[in-house]
Short mmCIF file of C-alpha atoms in Angstrom, two decimals:
data_model
loop_
_atom_site.label_atom_id
_atom_site.label_comp_id
_atom_site.label_asym_id
_atom_site.label_seq_id
_atom_site.Cartn_x
_atom_site.Cartn_y
_atom_site.Cartn_z
CA UNK A 260 0.07 0.22 0.04
CA UNK A 261 3.08 2.17 0.43
CA UNK A 262 4.40 1.92 -2.71
CA UNK A 263 1.00 2.95 -4.43
CA UNK A 264 1.05 6.72 -3.04
CA UNK A 265 3.84 8.36 -4.88
CA UNK A 266 2.74 7.36 -8.11
CA UNK A 267 -0.90 8.58 -7.00
CA UNK A 268 0.52 11.79 -6.24
CA UNK A 269 3.13 11.66 -9.44
CA UNK A 270 0.15 11.43 -11.69
CA UNK A 271 -1.52 14.07 -9.63
CA UNK A 272 1.58 16.84 -10.29
CA UNK A 273 1.50 15.72 -14.10
CA UNK A 274 -2.03 16.49 -14.42
CA UNK A 275 -1.47 20.10 -12.81
CA UNK A 276 1.74 20.64 -14.80
CA UNK A 277 -0.66 19.90 -17.66
CA UNK A 278 -3.25 22.10 -16.75
CA UNK A 279 -0.61 25.33 -15.96
CA UNK A 280 0.83 24.38 -19.53
CA UNK A 281 -2.30 24.94 -21.02
CA UNK A 282 -3.58 27.58 -19.24
CA UNK A 283 -0.30 29.39 -20.09
CA UNK A 284 -0.77 28.68 -23.64
CA UNK A 285 -3.88 30.17 -23.78
CA UNK A 286 -2.69 33.26 -22.31
CA UNK A 287 -0.39 33.42 -24.92
CA UNK A 288 -2.59 32.64 -27.76
CA UNK A 289 -4.61 35.39 -25.97
CA UNK A 290 -2.00 37.88 -25.49
CA UNK A 291 -0.86 37.07 -29.81
CA UNK A 292 -4.64 38.06 -30.81
CA UNK A 293 -4.14 41.39 -28.81
CA UNK A 294 -1.26 42.39 -30.03
CA UNK A 295 -2.67 41.39 -33.56
CA UNK A 296 -5.63 43.89 -33.29
CA UNK A 297 -5.21 46.98 -35.47
CA UNK A 298 -3.40 49.99 -34.15
CA UNK A 299 -5.51 53.21 -34.93
CA UNK A 300 -2.53 55.11 -35.44
CA UNK A 301 -0.82 52.64 -37.90
CA UNK A 302 -3.36 54.53 -40.48
CA UNK A 303 -1.97 57.86 -39.94
CA UNK A 304 -3.43 61.49 -39.62
CA UNK A 305 -6.41 62.41 -42.02
CA UNK A 306 -5.52 65.99 -41.01
CA UNK A 307 -1.84 66.44 -41.56
CA UNK A 308 -0.67 63.31 -43.01
CA UNK A 309 1.66 62.17 -40.43
CA UNK A 310 1.77 58.47 -39.36
CA UNK A 311 2.99 58.88 -35.85
CA UNK A 312 -0.58 60.16 -34.35
CA UNK A 313 -3.91 59.39 -35.14
CA UNK A 314 -6.57 62.13 -36.37
CA UNK A 315 -8.37 62.82 -32.82
CA UNK A 316 -5.13 63.73 -31.18
CA UNK A 317 -3.99 65.87 -34.14
CA UNK A 318 -2.56 69.08 -32.77
CA UNK A 319 -2.94 71.31 -36.42
CA UNK A 320 -6.62 70.78 -36.53
CA UNK A 321 -6.86 74.32 -33.95
CA UNK A 322 -4.60 75.86 -36.26
CA UNK A 323 -4.50 79.59 -35.78
CA UNK A 324 -6.15 81.63 -38.53
CA UNK A 325 -3.52 84.33 -38.04
CA UNK A 326 0.16 83.10 -37.97
CA UNK A 327 -0.31 79.60 -38.25
CA UNK A 328 0.69 78.28 -35.18
CA UNK A 329 -1.30 75.70 -33.13
CA UNK A 330 -0.05 76.88 -29.86
CA UNK A 331 -2.99 78.59 -29.25
CA UNK A 332 -6.48 79.94 -30.25
CA UNK A 333 -7.22 82.39 -33.29
CA UNK A 334 -8.68 85.05 -31.11
CA UNK A 335 -5.78 84.88 -28.54
CA UNK A 336 -3.22 85.72 -31.03
CA UNK A 337 -0.77 88.31 -30.28
CA UNK A 338 1.38 87.97 -33.63
CA UNK A 339 -1.23 89.63 -35.83
CA UNK A 340 -3.49 92.16 -33.67
CA UNK A 341 -6.92 92.11 -35.09
CA UNK A 342 -6.60 96.15 -35.72
CA UNK A 343 -4.04 95.64 -38.49
CA UNK A 344 -6.97 93.86 -40.46
CA UNK A 345 -9.03 97.00 -41.70
CA UNK A 346 -10.67 96.88 -44.92
CA UNK A 347 -8.66 98.90 -47.59
CA UNK A 348 -11.22 101.59 -49.23
CA UNK A 349 -10.58 102.13 -53.29
CA UNK A 350 -11.23 104.39 -56.50
CA UNK A 351 -11.68 107.47 -54.44
CA UNK A 352 -10.91 109.45 -57.23
CA UNK A 353 -13.80 108.01 -58.98
CA UNK A 354 -16.88 109.41 -58.74
CA UNK A 355 -19.97 106.99 -57.46
CA UNK A 356 -17.50 104.16 -57.88
CA UNK A 357 -15.24 103.67 -54.73
CA UNK A 358 -15.75 100.65 -53.07
CA UNK A 359 -14.34 98.78 -49.88
CA UNK A 360 -11.62 95.83 -50.76
CA UNK A 361 -11.22 92.61 -48.18
CA UNK A 362 -9.16 90.01 -49.14
CA UNK A 363 -10.65 86.80 -49.42
CA UNK A 364 -9.33 84.35 -46.22
CA UNK A 365 -11.05 81.24 -46.42
CA UNK A 366 -11.69 79.04 -43.59
CA UNK A 367 -10.28 75.71 -43.88
CA UNK A 368 -12.92 73.71 -42.16
CA UNK A 369 -15.67 75.36 -43.16
CA UNK A 370 -14.45 75.13 -47.21
CA UNK A 371 -14.04 71.58 -46.20
CA UNK A 372 -18.02 71.07 -45.24
CA UNK A 373 -19.38 73.23 -48.10
CA UNK A 374 -17.45 70.96 -50.87
CA UNK A 375 -20.26 68.54 -50.34
CA UNK A 376 -22.35 71.07 -51.18
CA UNK A 377 -24.22 71.84 -54.58
CA UNK A 378 -26.21 74.88 -55.79
CA UNK A 379 -29.18 73.51 -58.16
CA UNK A 380 -30.94 75.40 -60.69
CA UNK A 381 -34.31 75.43 -62.03
CA UNK A 382 -33.88 75.91 -65.91
CA UNK A 383 -37.39 75.04 -66.76
CA UNK A 384 -40.83 74.76 -65.18
CA UNK A 385 -41.25 76.00 -61.77
CA UNK A 386 -39.84 73.71 -58.53
CA UNK A 387 -39.44 74.61 -54.96
CA UNK A 388 -37.40 73.57 -52.24
CA UNK A 389 -39.88 70.98 -50.99
CA UNK A 390 -40.20 69.64 -54.39
CA UNK A 391 -36.50 69.99 -54.69
CA UNK A 392 -36.36 67.70 -51.23
CA UNK A 393 -39.08 64.94 -52.30
CA UNK A 394 -37.19 64.30 -55.40
CA UNK A 395 -34.18 63.13 -53.78
CA UNK A 396 -36.16 61.01 -51.12
CA UNK A 397 -37.58 59.17 -54.01
CA UNK A 398 -34.71 58.62 -55.64
CA UNK A 399 -31.88 58.03 -53.16
CA UNK A 400 -34.52 57.16 -49.79
CA UNK A 401 -34.09 59.36 -46.15
CA UNK A 402 -32.37 56.70 -44.06
CA UNK A 403 -29.16 57.76 -45.41
CA UNK A 404 -29.69 61.34 -45.11
CA UNK A 405 -31.46 64.03 -44.43
CA UNK A 406 -32.30 66.30 -47.33
CA UNK A 407 -32.52 69.98 -46.83
CA UNK A 408 -32.75 72.47 -49.35
CA UNK A 409 -32.78 76.42 -49.04
CA UNK A 410 -33.89 78.78 -51.48
CA UNK A 411 -31.26 81.46 -52.24
CA UNK A 412 -32.49 83.47 -55.33
CA UNK A 413 -34.73 82.85 -58.00
CA UNK A 414 -34.87 79.72 -59.09
CA UNK A 415 -31.87 78.84 -57.37
CA UNK A 416 -31.01 75.94 -54.40
CA UNK A 417 -28.17 74.88 -52.42
CA UNK A 418 -28.67 71.57 -50.54
CA UNK A 419 -25.94 69.36 -48.80
CA UNK A 420 -25.04 65.90 -50.21
CA UNK A 421 -23.40 63.20 -48.26
CA UNK A 422 -20.34 63.20 -50.26
CA UNK A 423 -18.23 65.45 -52.51
CA UNK A 424 -17.88 62.62 -55.29
CA UNK A 425 -21.94 62.70 -55.10
CA UNK A 426 -22.34 66.24 -56.01
CA UNK A 427 -19.72 65.47 -58.84
CA UNK A 428 -21.67 62.42 -59.90
CA UNK A 429 -24.75 63.88 -60.19
CA UNK A 430 -23.71 67.16 -61.90
CA UNK A 431 -22.87 65.00 -65.11
CA UNK A 432 -26.56 65.14 -65.84
CA UNK A 433 -27.61 68.18 -67.49
CA UNK A 434 -30.35 69.20 -67.26
CA UNK A 435 -31.77 66.73 -64.83
CA UNK A 436 -35.77 66.17 -65.49
CA UNK A 437 -37.57 65.75 -62.57
CA UNK A 438 -40.26 63.28 -61.76
CA UNK A 439 -42.20 64.83 -59.18
CA UNK A 440 -43.07 68.37 -61.02
CA UNK A 441 -42.57 69.33 -64.71
CA UNK A 442 -39.40 70.55 -64.06
CA UNK A 443 -35.12 70.49 -64.98
CA UNK A 444 -32.74 71.16 -62.80
CA UNK A 445 -28.76 71.08 -63.00
CA UNK A 446 -26.43 70.33 -60.18
CA UNK A 447 -23.12 72.20 -59.61
CA UNK A 448 -20.75 72.40 -56.94
CA UNK A 449 -20.89 75.15 -54.79
CA UNK A 450 -18.33 78.10 -54.78
CA UNK A 451 -17.94 81.15 -52.71
CA UNK A 452 -19.03 83.35 -55.87
CA UNK A 453 -22.70 81.90 -55.38
CA UNK A 454 -24.09 84.93 -53.17
CA UNK A 455 -21.79 87.41 -54.84
CA UNK A 456 -23.70 91.33 -55.30
CA UNK A 457 -22.19 91.08 -58.94
CA UNK A 458 -18.65 91.08 -60.57
CA UNK A 459 -15.98 93.99 -61.00
CA UNK A 460 -15.09 95.34 -64.12
CA UNK A 461 -11.19 95.33 -65.15
CA UNK A 462 -9.80 97.93 -67.30
CA UNK A 463 -6.08 99.43 -68.06
CA UNK A 464 -4.89 102.75 -66.95
CA UNK A 465 -2.18 105.04 -67.92
CA UNK A 466 -0.49 106.89 -65.18
CA UNK A 467 1.80 109.84 -65.81
CA UNK A 468 4.10 112.22 -64.16
CA UNK A 469 5.78 109.56 -61.79
CA UNK A 470 9.52 110.14 -61.75
CA UNK A 471 11.42 107.56 -62.78
CA UNK A 472 12.95 106.91 -59.94
CA UNK A 473 9.74 106.52 -57.97
CA UNK A 474 8.11 103.53 -60.13
CA UNK A 475 8.56 101.00 -57.67
CA UNK A 476 5.91 98.72 -57.74
CA UNK A 477 4.33 99.60 -54.60
CA UNK A 478 4.24 102.91 -55.49
CA UNK A 479 2.60 101.95 -59.16
CA UNK A 480 0.07 99.65 -57.12
CA UNK A 481 -0.91 102.57 -54.78
CA UNK A 482 -1.61 104.91 -57.37
CA UNK A 483 -3.56 102.63 -59.05
CA UNK A 484 -5.58 101.82 -56.07
CA UNK A 485 -7.05 105.16 -56.06
CA UNK A 486 -9.22 104.01 -59.17
CA UNK A 487 -9.64 100.84 -58.24
CA UNK A 488 -7.69 97.66 -56.95
CA UNK A 489 -4.62 96.90 -58.82
CA UNK A 490 -4.28 93.36 -60.19
CA UNK A 491 -1.13 94.23 -63.12
CA UNK A 492 1.69 96.14 -63.80
CA UNK A 493 3.01 96.55 -67.32
CA UNK A 494 6.23 95.83 -66.90
CA UNK A 495 7.26 96.83 -70.62
CA UNK A 496 6.30 100.36 -70.30
CA UNK A 497 7.21 100.81 -66.75
CA UNK A 498 9.78 102.94 -67.14
CA UNK A 499 8.99 104.02 -71.14
CA UNK A 500 9.89 108.06 -71.22
CA UNK A 501 6.43 108.68 -72.62
CA UNK A 502 5.28 108.51 -69.62
#
């Protein structure tokens, strides 16, 4: 009877070792599965293009609009005070044609959002904003997108699409006949000139009486600002003795 106990103990120890080895193998296998999970940072940032951080950790999302740095907000920028951004008054010597010029500064975040906005023009027939909304609900459905059309002028509307590519794809159909009402529409990508009040005319002016040593580009641009906004200077006649 004394000789049977060591064999039982050895068998019990072997079973225990097998359980420990099996448990360790499972832990190793599960740990291996964890390492195989995709790292969100490996795809790179969608804003700056770098691959050392995720898009949610990018500091360039809050880049300053004035100086370009990302360590402060635009409203707190001290490198470019707001009082330096005054409008420019042009054509002060032309009666009833003077205007205020403000440089175009596009806000990048809003511009990316407007890339999926389309301008819809009714070229024939009569259609309202509700008719256009219902037309796209019937064609594409209302489950994937909430269609909202806004009137911005006579027979002209704006409506946002899910993607900018969809705006381009629908823009190939010119004109596009509507099924709900008897009308035809044209779909075009949105541009900042949609809400423009008008277009300034361009013309060349001949300037006389400026000494040759004072005909710098800055001086000529300021002189041209008396009749409008200077866009170009003719270098061939810049130092002409006839003017």
